[in-house]
PDB file of C-alpha atoms in Angstrom:
ATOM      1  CA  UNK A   1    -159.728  44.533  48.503  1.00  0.00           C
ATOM      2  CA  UNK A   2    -158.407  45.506  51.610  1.00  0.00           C
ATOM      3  CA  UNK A   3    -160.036  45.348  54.840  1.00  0.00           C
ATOM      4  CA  UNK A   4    -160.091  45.913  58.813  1.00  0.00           C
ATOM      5  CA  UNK A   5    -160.801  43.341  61.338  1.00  0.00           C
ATOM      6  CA  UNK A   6    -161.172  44.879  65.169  1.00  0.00           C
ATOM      7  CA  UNK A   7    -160.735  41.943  67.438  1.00  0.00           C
ATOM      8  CA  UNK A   8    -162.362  42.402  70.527  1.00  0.00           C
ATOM      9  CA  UNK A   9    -160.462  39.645  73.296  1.00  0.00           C
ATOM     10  CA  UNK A  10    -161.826  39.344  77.086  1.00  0.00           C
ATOM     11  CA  UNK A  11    -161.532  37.033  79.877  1.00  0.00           C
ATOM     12  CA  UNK A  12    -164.271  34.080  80.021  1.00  0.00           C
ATOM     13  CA  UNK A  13    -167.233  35.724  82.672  1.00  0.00           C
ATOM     14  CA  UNK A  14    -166.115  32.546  84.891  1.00  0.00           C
ATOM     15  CA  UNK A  15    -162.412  33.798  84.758  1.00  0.00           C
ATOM     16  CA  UNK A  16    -161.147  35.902  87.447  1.00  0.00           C
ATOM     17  CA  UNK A  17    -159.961  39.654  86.148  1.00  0.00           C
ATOM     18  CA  UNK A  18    -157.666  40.623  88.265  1.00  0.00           C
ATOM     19  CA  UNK A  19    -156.791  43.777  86.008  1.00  0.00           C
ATOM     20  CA  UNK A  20    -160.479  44.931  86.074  1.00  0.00           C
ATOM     21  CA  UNK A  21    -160.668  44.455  89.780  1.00  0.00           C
ATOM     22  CA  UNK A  22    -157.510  46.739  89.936  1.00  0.00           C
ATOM     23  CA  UNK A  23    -159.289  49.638  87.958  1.00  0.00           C
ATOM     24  CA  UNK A  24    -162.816  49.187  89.295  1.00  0.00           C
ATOM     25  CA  UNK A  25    -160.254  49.965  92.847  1.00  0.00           C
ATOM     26  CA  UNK A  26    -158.627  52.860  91.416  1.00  0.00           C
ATOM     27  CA  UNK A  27    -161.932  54.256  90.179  1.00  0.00           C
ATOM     28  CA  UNK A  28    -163.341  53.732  93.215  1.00  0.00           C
ATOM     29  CA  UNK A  29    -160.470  55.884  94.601  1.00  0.00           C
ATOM     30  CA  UNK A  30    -161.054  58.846  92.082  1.00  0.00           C
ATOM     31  CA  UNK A  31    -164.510  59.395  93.558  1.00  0.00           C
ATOM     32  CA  UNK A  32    -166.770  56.943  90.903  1.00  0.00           C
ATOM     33  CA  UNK A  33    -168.159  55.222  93.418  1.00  0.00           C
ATOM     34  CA  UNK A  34    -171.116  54.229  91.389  1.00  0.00           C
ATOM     35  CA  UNK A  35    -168.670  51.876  89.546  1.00  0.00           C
ATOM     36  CA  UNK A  36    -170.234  48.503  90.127  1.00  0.00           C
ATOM     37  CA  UNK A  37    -168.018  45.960  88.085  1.00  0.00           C
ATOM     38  CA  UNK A  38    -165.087  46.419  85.638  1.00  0.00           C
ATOM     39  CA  UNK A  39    -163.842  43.835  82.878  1.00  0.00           C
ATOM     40  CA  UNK A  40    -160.596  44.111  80.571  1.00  0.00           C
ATOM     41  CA  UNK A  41    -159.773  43.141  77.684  1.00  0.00           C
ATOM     42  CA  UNK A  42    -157.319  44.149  74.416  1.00  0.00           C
ATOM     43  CA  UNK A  43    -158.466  45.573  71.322  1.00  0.00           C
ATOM     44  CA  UNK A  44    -156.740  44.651  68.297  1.00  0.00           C
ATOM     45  CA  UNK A  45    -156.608  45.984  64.334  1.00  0.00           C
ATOM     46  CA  UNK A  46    -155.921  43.991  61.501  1.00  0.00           C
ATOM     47  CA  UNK A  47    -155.598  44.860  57.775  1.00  0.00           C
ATOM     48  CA  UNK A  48    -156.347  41.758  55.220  1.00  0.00           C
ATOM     49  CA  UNK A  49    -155.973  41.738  51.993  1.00  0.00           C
ATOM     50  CA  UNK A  50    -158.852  39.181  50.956  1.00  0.00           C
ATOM     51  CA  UNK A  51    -161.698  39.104  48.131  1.00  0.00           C
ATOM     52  CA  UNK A  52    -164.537  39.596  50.658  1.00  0.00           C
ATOM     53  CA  UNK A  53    -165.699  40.773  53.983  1.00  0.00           C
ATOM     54  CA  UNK A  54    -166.556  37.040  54.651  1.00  0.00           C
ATOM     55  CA  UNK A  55    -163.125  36.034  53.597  1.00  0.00           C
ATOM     56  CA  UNK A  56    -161.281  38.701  55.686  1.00  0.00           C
ATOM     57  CA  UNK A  57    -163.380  37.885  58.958  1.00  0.00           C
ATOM     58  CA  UNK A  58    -163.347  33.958  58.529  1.00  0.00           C
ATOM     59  CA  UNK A  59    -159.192  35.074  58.478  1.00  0.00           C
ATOM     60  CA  UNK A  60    -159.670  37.138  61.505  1.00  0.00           C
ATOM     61  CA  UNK A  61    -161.306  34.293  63.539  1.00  0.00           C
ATOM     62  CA  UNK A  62    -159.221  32.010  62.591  1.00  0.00           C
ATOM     63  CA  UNK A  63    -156.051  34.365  63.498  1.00  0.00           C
ATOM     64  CA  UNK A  64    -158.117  34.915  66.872  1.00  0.00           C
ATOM     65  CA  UNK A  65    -157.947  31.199  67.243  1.00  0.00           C
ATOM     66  CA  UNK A  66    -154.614  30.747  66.693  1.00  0.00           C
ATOM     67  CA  UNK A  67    -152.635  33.551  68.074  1.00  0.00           C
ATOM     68  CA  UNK A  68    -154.760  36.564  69.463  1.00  0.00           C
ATOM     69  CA  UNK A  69    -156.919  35.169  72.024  1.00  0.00           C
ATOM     70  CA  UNK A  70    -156.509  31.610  74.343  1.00  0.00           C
ATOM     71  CA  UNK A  71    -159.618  29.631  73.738  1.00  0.00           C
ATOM     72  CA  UNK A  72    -158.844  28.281  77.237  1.00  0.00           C
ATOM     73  CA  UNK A  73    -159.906  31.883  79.235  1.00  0.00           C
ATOM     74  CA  UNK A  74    -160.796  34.345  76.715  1.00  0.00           C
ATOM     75  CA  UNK A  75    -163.753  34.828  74.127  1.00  0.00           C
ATOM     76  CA  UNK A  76    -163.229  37.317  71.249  1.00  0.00           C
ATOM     77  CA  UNK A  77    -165.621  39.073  68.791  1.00  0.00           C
ATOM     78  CA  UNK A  78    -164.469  40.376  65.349  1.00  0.00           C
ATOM     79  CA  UNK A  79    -165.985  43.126  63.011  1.00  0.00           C
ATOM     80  CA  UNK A  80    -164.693  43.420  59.295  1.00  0.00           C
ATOM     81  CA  UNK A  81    -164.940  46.809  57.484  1.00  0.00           C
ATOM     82  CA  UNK A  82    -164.040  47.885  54.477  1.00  0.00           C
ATOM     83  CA  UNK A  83    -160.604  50.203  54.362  1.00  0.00           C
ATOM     84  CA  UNK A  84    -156.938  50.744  54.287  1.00  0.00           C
ATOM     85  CA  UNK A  85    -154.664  51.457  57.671  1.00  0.00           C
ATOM     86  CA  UNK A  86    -154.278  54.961  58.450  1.00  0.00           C
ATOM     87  CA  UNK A  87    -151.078  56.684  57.740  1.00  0.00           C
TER      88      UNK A  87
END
């Protein structure tokens, strides 16, 4: 079966985001002054081929671990659905 993990990668809370200071700024600037905080991250899709949800996502984290996110400043969260990649 085939199957999507979204990987959802931000910065540690204790890890300065320079990026989402730079928006919440530029917001700021557009007139959304109600803006309090801003935090970035990257969103990333995945297609497995695996037996099971539980296969593809224990895949996912373990990609996550080794490639998509540092452990050292970022946390991620994955979701597994069921599906093919869009054309």
């Amino acid at each position: 079966m085939q199957f999507k993990a979204e990987i959802h990668v931000t910065l540690k809370r204790t890890v300065n985001d320079p990026q989402g200071l730079a928006i919440r700024g530029g917001l700021h600037s557009l007139g959304y002054e109600s803006v309090e905080a801003v935090r970035a991250g990257k969103f990333i899709e995945v297609w497995i081929e695996a037996e099971s949800a539980s296969e593809a996502e224990r895949q996912a984290k373990e990609m996550s671990d080794q490639l998509l996110a540092n452990p050292v400043i970022e946390e991620y969260a994955v979701s597994v659905v069921e599906g093919a990649p869009s054309p």
